[in-house]
Every structure is written in C-alpha cells, then in structure tokens.
Coordinates of C-alpha atoms in Angstrom, one line a residue:
X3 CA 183.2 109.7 100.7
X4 CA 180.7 112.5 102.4
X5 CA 177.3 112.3 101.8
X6 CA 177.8 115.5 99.6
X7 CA 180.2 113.4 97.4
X8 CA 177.8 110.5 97.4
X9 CA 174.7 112.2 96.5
X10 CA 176.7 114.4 93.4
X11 CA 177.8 110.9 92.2
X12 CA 174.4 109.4 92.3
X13 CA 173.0 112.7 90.7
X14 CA 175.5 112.1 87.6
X15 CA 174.5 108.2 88.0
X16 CA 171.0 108.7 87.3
X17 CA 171.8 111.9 84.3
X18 CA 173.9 109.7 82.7
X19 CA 171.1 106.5 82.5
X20 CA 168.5 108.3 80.9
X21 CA 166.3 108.4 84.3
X22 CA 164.4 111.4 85.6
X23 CA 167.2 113.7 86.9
X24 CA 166.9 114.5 90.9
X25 CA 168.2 118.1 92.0
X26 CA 171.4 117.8 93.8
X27 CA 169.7 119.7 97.1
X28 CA 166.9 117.3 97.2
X29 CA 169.5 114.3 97.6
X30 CA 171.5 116.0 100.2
X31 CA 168.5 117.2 102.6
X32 CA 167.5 113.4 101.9
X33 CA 170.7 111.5 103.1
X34 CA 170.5 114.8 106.0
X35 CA 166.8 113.3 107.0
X36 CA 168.4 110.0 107.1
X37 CA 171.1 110.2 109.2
X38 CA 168.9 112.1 111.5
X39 CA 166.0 109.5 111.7
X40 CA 169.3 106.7 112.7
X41 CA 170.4 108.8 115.2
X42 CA 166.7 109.0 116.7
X43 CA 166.1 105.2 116.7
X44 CA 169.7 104.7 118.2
X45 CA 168.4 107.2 121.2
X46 CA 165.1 105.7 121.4
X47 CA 166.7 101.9 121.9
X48 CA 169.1 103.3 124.7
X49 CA 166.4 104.7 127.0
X50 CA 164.2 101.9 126.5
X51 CA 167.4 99.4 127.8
X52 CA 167.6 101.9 130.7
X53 CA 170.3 103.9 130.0
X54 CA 173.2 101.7 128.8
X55 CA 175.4 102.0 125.6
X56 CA 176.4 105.2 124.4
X57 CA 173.4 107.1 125.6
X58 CA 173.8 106.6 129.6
X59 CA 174.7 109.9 130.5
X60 CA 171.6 111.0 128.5
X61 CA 169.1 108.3 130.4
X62 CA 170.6 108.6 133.7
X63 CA 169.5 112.7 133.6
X64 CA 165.8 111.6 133.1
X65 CA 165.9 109.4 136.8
X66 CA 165.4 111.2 139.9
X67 CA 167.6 112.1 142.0
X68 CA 167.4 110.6 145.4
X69 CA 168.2 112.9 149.1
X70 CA 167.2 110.5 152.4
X71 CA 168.0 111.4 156.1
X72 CA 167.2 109.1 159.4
X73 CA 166.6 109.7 163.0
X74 CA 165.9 108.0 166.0
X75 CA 165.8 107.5 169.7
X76 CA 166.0 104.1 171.5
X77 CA 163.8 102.9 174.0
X78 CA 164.6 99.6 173.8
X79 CA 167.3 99.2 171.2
X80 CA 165.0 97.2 168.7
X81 CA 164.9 99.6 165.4
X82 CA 167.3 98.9 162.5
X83 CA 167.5 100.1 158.9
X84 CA 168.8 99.6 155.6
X85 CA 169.5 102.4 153.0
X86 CA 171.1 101.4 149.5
X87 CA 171.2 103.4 147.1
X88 CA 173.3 101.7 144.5
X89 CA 172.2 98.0 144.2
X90 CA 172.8 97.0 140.8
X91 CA 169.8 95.7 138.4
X92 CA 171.3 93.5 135.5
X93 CA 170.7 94.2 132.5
X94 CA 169.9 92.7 128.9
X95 CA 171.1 94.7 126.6
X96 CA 174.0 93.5 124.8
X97 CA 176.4 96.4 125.2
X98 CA 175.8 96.7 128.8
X99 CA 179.0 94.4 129.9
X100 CA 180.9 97.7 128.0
X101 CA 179.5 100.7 129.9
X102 CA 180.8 101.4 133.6
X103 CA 177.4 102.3 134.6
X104 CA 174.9 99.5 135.2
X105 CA 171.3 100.3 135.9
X106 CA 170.7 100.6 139.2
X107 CA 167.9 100.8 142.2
X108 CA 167.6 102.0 145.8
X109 CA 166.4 99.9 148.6
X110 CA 165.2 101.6 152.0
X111 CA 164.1 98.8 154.2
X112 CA 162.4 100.6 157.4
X113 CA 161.7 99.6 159.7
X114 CA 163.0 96.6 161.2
X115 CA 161.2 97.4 164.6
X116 CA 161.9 94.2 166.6
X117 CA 160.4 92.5 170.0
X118 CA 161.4 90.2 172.4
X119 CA 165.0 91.1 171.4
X120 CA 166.4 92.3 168.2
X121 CA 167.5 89.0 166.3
X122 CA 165.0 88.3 163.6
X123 CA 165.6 92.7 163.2
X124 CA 169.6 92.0 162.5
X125 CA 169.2 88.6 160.5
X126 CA 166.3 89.9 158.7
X127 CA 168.0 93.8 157.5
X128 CA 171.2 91.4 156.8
X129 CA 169.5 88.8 154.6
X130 CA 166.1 90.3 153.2
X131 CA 167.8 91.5 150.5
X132 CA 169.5 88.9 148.8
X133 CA 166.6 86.7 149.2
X134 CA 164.2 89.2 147.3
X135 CA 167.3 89.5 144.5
X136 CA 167.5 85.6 144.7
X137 CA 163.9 84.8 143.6
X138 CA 163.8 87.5 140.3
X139 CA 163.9 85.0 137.3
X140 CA 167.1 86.3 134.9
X141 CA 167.6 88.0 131.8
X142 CA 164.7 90.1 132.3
X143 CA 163.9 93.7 130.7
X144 CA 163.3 97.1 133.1
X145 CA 159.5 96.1 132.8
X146 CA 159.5 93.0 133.2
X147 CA 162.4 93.1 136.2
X148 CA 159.2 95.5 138.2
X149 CA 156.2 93.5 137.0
X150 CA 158.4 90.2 138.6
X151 CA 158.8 92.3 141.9
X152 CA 155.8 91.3 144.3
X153 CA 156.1 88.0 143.7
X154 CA 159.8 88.0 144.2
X155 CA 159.4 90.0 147.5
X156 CA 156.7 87.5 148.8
X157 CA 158.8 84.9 148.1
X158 CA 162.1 86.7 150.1
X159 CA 160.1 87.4 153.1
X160 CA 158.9 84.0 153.3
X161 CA 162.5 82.7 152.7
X162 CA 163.7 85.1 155.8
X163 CA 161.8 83.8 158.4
X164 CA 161.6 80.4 157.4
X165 CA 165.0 80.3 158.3
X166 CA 165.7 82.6 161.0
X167 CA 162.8 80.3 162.5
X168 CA 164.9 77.1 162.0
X169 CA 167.7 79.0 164.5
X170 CA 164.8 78.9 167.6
X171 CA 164.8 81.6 168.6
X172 CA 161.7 84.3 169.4
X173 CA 162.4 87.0 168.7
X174 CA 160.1 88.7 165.5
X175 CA 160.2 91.7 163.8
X176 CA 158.1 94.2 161.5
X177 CA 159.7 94.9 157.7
X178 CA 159.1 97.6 155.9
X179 CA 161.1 97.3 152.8
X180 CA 160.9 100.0 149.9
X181 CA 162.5 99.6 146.7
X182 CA 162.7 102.6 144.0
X183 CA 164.1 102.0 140.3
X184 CA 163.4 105.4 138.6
X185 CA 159.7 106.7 139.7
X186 CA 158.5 103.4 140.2
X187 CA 158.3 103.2 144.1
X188 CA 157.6 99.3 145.7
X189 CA 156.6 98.8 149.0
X190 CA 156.0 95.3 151.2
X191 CA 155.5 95.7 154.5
X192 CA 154.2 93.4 157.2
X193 CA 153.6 94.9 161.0
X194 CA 152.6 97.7 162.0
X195 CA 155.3 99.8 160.4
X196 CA 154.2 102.5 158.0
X197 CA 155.5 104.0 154.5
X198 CA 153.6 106.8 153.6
X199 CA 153.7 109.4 150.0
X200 CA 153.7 112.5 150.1
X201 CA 153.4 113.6 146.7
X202 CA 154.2 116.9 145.0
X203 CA 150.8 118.9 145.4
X204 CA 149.9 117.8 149.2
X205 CA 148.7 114.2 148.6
X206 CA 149.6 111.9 151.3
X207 CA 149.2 108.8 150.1
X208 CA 149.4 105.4 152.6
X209 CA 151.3 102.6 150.5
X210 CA 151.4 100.2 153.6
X211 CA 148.7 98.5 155.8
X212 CA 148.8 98.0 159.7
X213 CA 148.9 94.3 160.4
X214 CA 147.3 95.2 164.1
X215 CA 144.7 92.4 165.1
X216 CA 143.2 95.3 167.2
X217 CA 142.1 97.5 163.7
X218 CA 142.0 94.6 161.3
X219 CA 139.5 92.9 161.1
X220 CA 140.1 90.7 157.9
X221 CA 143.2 89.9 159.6
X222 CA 141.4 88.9 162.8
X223 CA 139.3 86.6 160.8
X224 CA 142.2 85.1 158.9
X225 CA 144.1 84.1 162.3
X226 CA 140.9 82.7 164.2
X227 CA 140.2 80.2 160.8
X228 CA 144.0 79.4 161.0
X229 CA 143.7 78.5 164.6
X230 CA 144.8 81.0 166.6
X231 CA 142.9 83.1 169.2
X232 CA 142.4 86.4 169.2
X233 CA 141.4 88.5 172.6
X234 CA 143.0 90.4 175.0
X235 CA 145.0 90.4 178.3
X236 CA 143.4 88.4 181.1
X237 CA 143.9 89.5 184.6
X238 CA 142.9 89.1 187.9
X239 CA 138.9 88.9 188.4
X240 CA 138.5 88.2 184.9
X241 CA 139.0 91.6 183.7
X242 CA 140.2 92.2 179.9
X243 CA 143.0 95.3 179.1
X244 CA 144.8 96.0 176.6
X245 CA 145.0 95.6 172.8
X246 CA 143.4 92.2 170.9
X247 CA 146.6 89.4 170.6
X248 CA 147.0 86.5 169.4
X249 CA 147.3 83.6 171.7
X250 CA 149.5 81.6 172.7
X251 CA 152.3 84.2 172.5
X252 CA 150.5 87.6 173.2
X253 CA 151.3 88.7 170.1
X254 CA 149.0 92.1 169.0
X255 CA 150.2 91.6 165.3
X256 CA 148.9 89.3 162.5
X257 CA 152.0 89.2 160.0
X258 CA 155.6 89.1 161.1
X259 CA 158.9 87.8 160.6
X260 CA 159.9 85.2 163.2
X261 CA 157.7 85.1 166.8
X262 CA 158.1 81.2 166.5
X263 CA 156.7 80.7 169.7
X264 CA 153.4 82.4 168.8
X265 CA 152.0 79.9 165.2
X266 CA 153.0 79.9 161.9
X267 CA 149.5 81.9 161.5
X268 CA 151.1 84.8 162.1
X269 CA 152.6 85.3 158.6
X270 CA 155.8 86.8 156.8
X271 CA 153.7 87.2 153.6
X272 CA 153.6 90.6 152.8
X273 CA 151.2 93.4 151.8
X274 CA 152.8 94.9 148.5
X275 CA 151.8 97.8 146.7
X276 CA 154.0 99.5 143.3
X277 CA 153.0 103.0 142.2
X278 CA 155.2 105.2 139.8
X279 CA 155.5 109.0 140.2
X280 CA 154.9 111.7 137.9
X281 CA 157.9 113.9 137.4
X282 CA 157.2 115.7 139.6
X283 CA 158.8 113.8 142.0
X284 CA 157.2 113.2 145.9
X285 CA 158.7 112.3 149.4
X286 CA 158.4 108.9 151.1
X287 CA 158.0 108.9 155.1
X288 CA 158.5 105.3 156.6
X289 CA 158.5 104.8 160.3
X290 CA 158.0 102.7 163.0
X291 CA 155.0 102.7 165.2
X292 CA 157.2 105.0 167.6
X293 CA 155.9 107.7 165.3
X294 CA 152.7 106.3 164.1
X295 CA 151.3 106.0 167.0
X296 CA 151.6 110.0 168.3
X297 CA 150.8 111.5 164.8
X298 CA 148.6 110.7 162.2
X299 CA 149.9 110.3 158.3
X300 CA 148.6 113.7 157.3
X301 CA 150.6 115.0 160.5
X302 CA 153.3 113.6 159.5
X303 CA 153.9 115.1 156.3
X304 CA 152.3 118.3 157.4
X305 CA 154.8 119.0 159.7
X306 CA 158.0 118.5 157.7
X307 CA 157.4 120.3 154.3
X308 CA 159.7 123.1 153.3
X309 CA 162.6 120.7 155.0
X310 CA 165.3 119.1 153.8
X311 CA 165.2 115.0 153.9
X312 CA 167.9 114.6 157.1
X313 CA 166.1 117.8 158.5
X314 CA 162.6 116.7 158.3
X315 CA 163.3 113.1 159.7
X316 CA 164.4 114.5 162.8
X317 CA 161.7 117.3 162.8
X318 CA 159.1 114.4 162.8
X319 CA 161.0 112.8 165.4
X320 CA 160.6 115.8 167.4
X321 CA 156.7 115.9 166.9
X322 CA 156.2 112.3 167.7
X323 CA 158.1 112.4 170.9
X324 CA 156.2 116.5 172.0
X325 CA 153.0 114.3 171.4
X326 CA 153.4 111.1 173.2
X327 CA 157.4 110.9 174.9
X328 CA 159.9 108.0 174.4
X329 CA 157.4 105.3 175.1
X330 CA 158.9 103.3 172.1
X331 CA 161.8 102.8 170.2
X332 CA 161.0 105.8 167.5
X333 CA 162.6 105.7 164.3
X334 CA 162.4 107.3 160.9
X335 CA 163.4 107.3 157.1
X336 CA 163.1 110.0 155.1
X337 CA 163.3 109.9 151.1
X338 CA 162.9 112.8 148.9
X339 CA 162.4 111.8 144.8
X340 CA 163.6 114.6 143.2
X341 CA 163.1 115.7 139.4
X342 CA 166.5 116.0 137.4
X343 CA 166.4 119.4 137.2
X344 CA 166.1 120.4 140.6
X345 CA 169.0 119.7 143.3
X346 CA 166.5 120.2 146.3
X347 CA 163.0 119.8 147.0
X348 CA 160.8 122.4 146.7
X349 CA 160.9 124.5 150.2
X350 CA 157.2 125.9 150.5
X351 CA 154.1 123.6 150.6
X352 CA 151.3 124.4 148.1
X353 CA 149.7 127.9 148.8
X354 CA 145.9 126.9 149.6
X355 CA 143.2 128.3 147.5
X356 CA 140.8 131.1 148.4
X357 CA 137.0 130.2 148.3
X358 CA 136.9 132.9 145.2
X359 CA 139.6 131.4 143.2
X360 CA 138.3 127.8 144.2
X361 CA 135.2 128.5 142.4
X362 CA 136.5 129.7 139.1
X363 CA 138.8 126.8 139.3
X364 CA 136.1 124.5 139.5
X365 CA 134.0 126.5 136.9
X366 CA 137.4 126.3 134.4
X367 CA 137.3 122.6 135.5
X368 CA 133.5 121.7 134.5
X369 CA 134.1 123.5 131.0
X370 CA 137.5 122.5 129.9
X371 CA 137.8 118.4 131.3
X372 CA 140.6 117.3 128.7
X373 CA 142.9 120.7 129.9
X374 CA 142.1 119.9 133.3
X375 CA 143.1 116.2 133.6
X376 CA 146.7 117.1 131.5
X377 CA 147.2 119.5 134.3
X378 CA 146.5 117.2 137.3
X379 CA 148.4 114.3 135.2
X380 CA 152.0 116.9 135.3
X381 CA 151.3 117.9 139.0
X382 CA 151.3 115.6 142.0
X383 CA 149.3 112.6 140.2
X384 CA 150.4 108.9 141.2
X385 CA 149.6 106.1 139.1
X386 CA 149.3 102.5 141.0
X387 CA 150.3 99.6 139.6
X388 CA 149.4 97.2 142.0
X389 CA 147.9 96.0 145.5
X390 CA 148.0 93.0 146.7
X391 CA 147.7 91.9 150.5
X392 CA 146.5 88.3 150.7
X393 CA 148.0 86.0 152.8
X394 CA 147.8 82.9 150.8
X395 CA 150.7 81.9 148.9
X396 CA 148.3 80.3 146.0
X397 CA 147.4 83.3 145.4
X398 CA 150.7 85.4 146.0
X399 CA 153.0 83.5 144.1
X400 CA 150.5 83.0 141.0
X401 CA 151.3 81.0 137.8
X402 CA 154.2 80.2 136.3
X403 CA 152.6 81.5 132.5
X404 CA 151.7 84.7 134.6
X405 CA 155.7 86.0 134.3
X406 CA 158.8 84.7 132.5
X407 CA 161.0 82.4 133.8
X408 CA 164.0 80.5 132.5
X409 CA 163.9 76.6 131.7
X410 CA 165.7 76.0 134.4
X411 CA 163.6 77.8 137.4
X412 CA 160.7 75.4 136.3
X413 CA 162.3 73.0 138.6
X414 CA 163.3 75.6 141.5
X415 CA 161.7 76.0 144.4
X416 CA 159.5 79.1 144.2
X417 CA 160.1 80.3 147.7
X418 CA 163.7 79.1 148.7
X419 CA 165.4 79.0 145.1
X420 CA 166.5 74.9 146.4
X421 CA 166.7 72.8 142.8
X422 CA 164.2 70.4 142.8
X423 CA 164.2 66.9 140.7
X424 CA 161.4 66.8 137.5
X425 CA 159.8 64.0 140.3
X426 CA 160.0 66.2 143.0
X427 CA 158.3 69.2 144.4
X428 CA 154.9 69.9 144.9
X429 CA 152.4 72.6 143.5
X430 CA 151.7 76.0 145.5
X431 CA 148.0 75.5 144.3
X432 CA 148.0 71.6 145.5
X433 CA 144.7 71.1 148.5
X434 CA 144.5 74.7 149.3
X435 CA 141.0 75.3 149.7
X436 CA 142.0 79.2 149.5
X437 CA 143.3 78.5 145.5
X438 CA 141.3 80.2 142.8
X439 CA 143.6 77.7 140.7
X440 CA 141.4 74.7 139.0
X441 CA 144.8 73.6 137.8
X442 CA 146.6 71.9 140.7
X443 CA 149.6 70.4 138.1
X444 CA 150.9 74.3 137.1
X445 CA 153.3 76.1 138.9
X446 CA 155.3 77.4 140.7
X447 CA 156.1 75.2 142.8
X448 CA 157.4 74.2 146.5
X449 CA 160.4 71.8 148.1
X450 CA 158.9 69.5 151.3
X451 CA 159.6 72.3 153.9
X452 CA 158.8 75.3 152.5
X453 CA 155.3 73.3 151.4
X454 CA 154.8 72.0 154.9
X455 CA 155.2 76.2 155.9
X456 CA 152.6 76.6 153.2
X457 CA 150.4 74.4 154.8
X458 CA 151.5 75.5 158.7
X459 CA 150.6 79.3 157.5
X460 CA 147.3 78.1 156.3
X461 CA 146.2 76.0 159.8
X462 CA 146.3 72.8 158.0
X463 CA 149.2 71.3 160.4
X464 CA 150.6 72.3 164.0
X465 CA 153.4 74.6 163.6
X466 CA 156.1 76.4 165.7
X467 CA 158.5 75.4 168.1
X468 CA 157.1 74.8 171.9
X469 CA 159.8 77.1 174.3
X470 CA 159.4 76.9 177.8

C-alpha cells in the first residue's frame, strides 16, 4: 500500500471513530517528513562506519585523494622505500563482509636510509608493517583504530629490531614511516630522516624530530644516563673532528633500528606525532638526510610548489644535489592530499600580501575575531592530535584501561604479540625508575626477552652483541 493509500485509510480510520479528523495533506507531508528523517539516519550511520554498506560510494568521495612521486640517486646504495596505498583497515560494521570496498589507508614508509650496509633497511621496509598491523587490538571503530596507532607503532618498531638484532648482524637504519587514513596523517620516525607538511596556505609544518646526538641535547642526556658516551672522533695528537657519536660504535644517532654493535641505548622507540588536515588538503615531503642536510624545510617546500607530486620529488632532488653534490645517498617521497573535488593540486603558491592590504587585514581581524578564526579554520589550518617522543616504554606503551583491548590480548605480550600464561609475563611499569605508574600490577605487559630489551634500552643491564 503507498503511503498515499495508507494515510487516506488512517484519515477514514480516525472520521469514522469519533476522533478529531486530520486533513488528508497534513498526513501525507507527515509520512513524507518521515521517510526523509530514515533516510538521513541511514546516511549518517554509513559515514560514521567509514564508508561501508550502501553508502560507500557516497563516503569514499569525502576522502582525499592521494598523488605521490619518488626520486633518488645512490651514493652508497642504502635508501629504500615503501608506498602502499591500499592496505586494508577492518572494519566493524556489520554489513561490511557485503560491500567490495573495505576501508582502507596508505602507508609511505621513507626513508629507510641504511649504514654499515643495507640489511636492517630491507628487513625493516619488509617487516615494519605487519608488525605495526600485528599490535592494533581488534574489532575496533575508525576512532578508536587511530587513537590505538602510536602505541601500536611503538610497539612494531621495537618488534623490528629486536629481531633483526637476534640475526647479528650491524647494520642499522633510520625509519620514517607515515601512515594516512582520510586527513589524519601519522608519523614515527627515528633517525635523522625528516617528514615535513606543507599545508594549503604556505605552512610548513615539521612532524618528525632529528635523532642527531650533535643537535639534541635531551637525547644526549638520555644516552650518557644509559651508559653510553657521547663525544667526537679522536685522532692523532688528541685532536677532536667531526660530529658528537656515541661510543663504542661511532654512531652520530640516538634512536635506530639495529646498529647491535653500538648498545641497546640507542633505541628503535620512536618519535610519533598524528595531525588531521582541513579539507583543504596539504603535501607531505619525507626525505633522507641526503636532502636535509643541503636545504632547509622551508627550502624544501619552497622550491617545489606549483609542481606535480613525481615532478616536485625530483625538483627537490635537483636542489639538494645544486647545493651540496652526491655526498649521500639522496632520496625523496612526495605525497600530495588532495580534496575530492580537485584532480590536481593547486599550481600557484599563495600570492603574498602587500603591506596596504596587510593592514586592513589585520584591522578586519582585531574587529571581527569569530569571522576571522572560521576563515583560518577552512584554509590551511592543521589540527594535532598528538606528540609523543619519550624513549621509555612505561611511558610509550601506557595502560591497559588507557585503550580497548580484547580479553584475550590481556595475556599477549605488548611488544612482540607472543601469548603469555596468566603466571607469566611481567609489567612494562615493573622497577623502572622512569614510570609515572604507582601501579606496577597493571598493564600491558612484556614476555622475558622483550622485558630484558626493556631493561637493556633503559641501561639497567649490558646489551648488544660484541663483533670483532
């Protein structure tokens, strides 16, 4: 029966017992408002699961669209990279197993600048991965999947060179591993690698930190409690050169994966930061220190706008190596976030302001604050999410109550995913004098090894294999 029918029915219904008669148009633009407000809820639940169901085509429209290009030139042959685009992100909802288009994320790990050989780079693009993936707890929402992130990729890096260590060999590598789900960007880094944002209105944001014992100073201090040494080359006569390292080894960098012949002290735990995007979209720049080290961020990003992504990477290329030569392996990824309606980025970078419109843009600015912050909100704004870049794993892996896990992770450990007996493992927050913790019993917690690389990290045991 049509809604018509229906309402005519319930119009001679209600004539025929006595009650207060309805017009027939009133009913109809009734069951009309309805119908409308079921179709609106139905709409609203599908973008909120991400995009699955019957409204996927809808959802996926509102997600940027993603244009990347790389270039490089080998020095030493050291630099790898990863680009995914299409790593699938499960999902909750219960008609999700129907549609053929599960949410997904991009990954752009870069860049895997190795030393002393390129083996912790290979095993380390070919396994970083899967170890982030391995340590998300399951059936979690879009939110919750990205609030469960930096925890997860603290856990992965640690994972990766805890076992690339157990293979003996030296080699170690930088990681620079960014990870965008919709305009939520996440970045962990540890190195001297860089990621930078270049966001729609000429911000150039910096969503890594160097790990170079020579500029860091809280790093320094962090090695020297752990036991390591910090200073620099020693040559004949007693002479010094060269950047601060970290002895033994020579290492000039404070976090890495692998270098098992330099200390655990030099550690895989990563500096993470998660901002999200306005609409407007933005362009990510990640490099290795190829680049870094002839231009500055701001140069960077300066000197590619107007350019497509594959275009620009090789542009920057071309600056780094007309300021400094091929002194270094020199490598770059370039991501552009693009808003759904546009199929390129724009191709001209803001027009600067003249000193007369600058003033009456400041004068608008002082006596209309409310108009002023919607505008800067809808152009070029970044929210952050969060920042975290301690080195201690009390700290980095948090509390179990902190983020939602299934019944059965309580007994995993929170690093390498190994199942763990309701007698066994240990507390992350256990001895460490670093915990803010007064609850040593809570979680997460660690298997045997990976709390004896807890404790190796934090200088409370000797660590590393001796090579001769």
């Amino acid at each position: 029966m049509s809604s018509s029918s229906a309402a005519a029915e319930q119009h001679r219904h209600h004539a025929v017992g006595g009650r207060e008669l309805v017009p027939l148009a009133a009913l109809i633009k009734e069951e009309s408002r309805t119908e409308r407000h079921a179709v609106t809820r139905s709409r609203i639940c599908a973008r909120e699961d991400g995009g699955v169901g019957g409204e996927v085509g809808e959802a996926e429209t509102r997600r940027p669209l993603l244009r990347y290009g790389c270039a490089a030139q080998s020095k030493k042959g050291e630099d790898f990279f990863l680009l995914r685009t299409d790593c699938a992100r499960p999902s909750t909802s219960s008609s999700s197993s129907t549609t053929s288009h599960p949410p997904t994320f991009a990954v752009f790990a870069q860049v895997l600048d190795g030393h002393n050989g390129d083996a912790a780079a290979i095993y380390t693009r070919d396994n970083l991965l899967n170890h982030v993936l391995s340590a998300m707890p399951q059936g979690l929402s879009r939110e919750e999947w990205l609030h469960s992130l930096p925890r997860a990729l603290v856990a992965g890096f640690v994972k990766t060179d805890k076992e690339f260590q157990t293979k003996g060999q030296t080699s170690g590598t930088t990681a620079t591993f960014a990870i965008i789900d919709g305009w939520t960007i996440t970045v962990a880094s540890v190195g001297d690698s860089r990621c930078i944002l270049d966001a729609q209105g000429g911000a150039v944001s910096l969503l890594t930190v160097d790990h170079r014992l020579e500029e860091n100073v809280e790093e320094r201090e962090r090695v020297t409690a752990s036991g390591g040494e910090v200073g620099r080359l020693s040559v004949v006569g007693g002479a010094e050169i060269g950047p601060l390292r970290c002895w033994p080894g020579g290492l000039c960098l404070s976090r890495s994966i692998g270098d098992i012949d330099v200390g655990e002290f030099i550690v895989p735990v990563p500096y993470v930061k998660q901002v999200k995007l306005s609409n407007t979209g933005g362009r990510l720049i990640i490099a290795s220190d190829g680049i870094w080290d002839a231009l500055s961020s701001d140069a960077a990003a300066k000197c590619c706008r107007g350019l497509p992504a594959e275009l620009a990477a090789k542009q920057i290329v071309k600056e780094a190596l007309k300021t400094r030569g091929l002194k270094d392996d020199t490598t770059c990824v370039v991501v552009d976030i693009i808003p759904p309606d546009q199929t390129i980025r724009p191709l001209s970078p803001p027009k600067k302001m003249n000193k007369l419109k600058s003033l009456i843009f400041r004068k608008k600015a002082k006596d209309q604050p409310n108009k002023l912050t919607k505008q800067l909100s809808s152009v070029g704004m970044v929210e952050e999410i969060f920042e975290e870049g301690s080195a201690i794993l009390s700290e980095r892996l948090g509390n179990d109550s902190g983020s939602r896990r299934t019944s059965s992770s309580l007994f995993t450990c929170a690093i390498c995913q190994a199942d763990l007996q309701p007698s066994e493992g240990t507390s992350v927050h256990v001895g460490s004098v670093f915990s803010s913790s007064s609850k040593p019993w809570e979680g997460p917690f660690l298997c045997s090894d990976c709390r004896d690389k807890k404790d190796a990290m934090e200088g409370k045991r000797p660590s590393g294999v001796k090579v001769l």
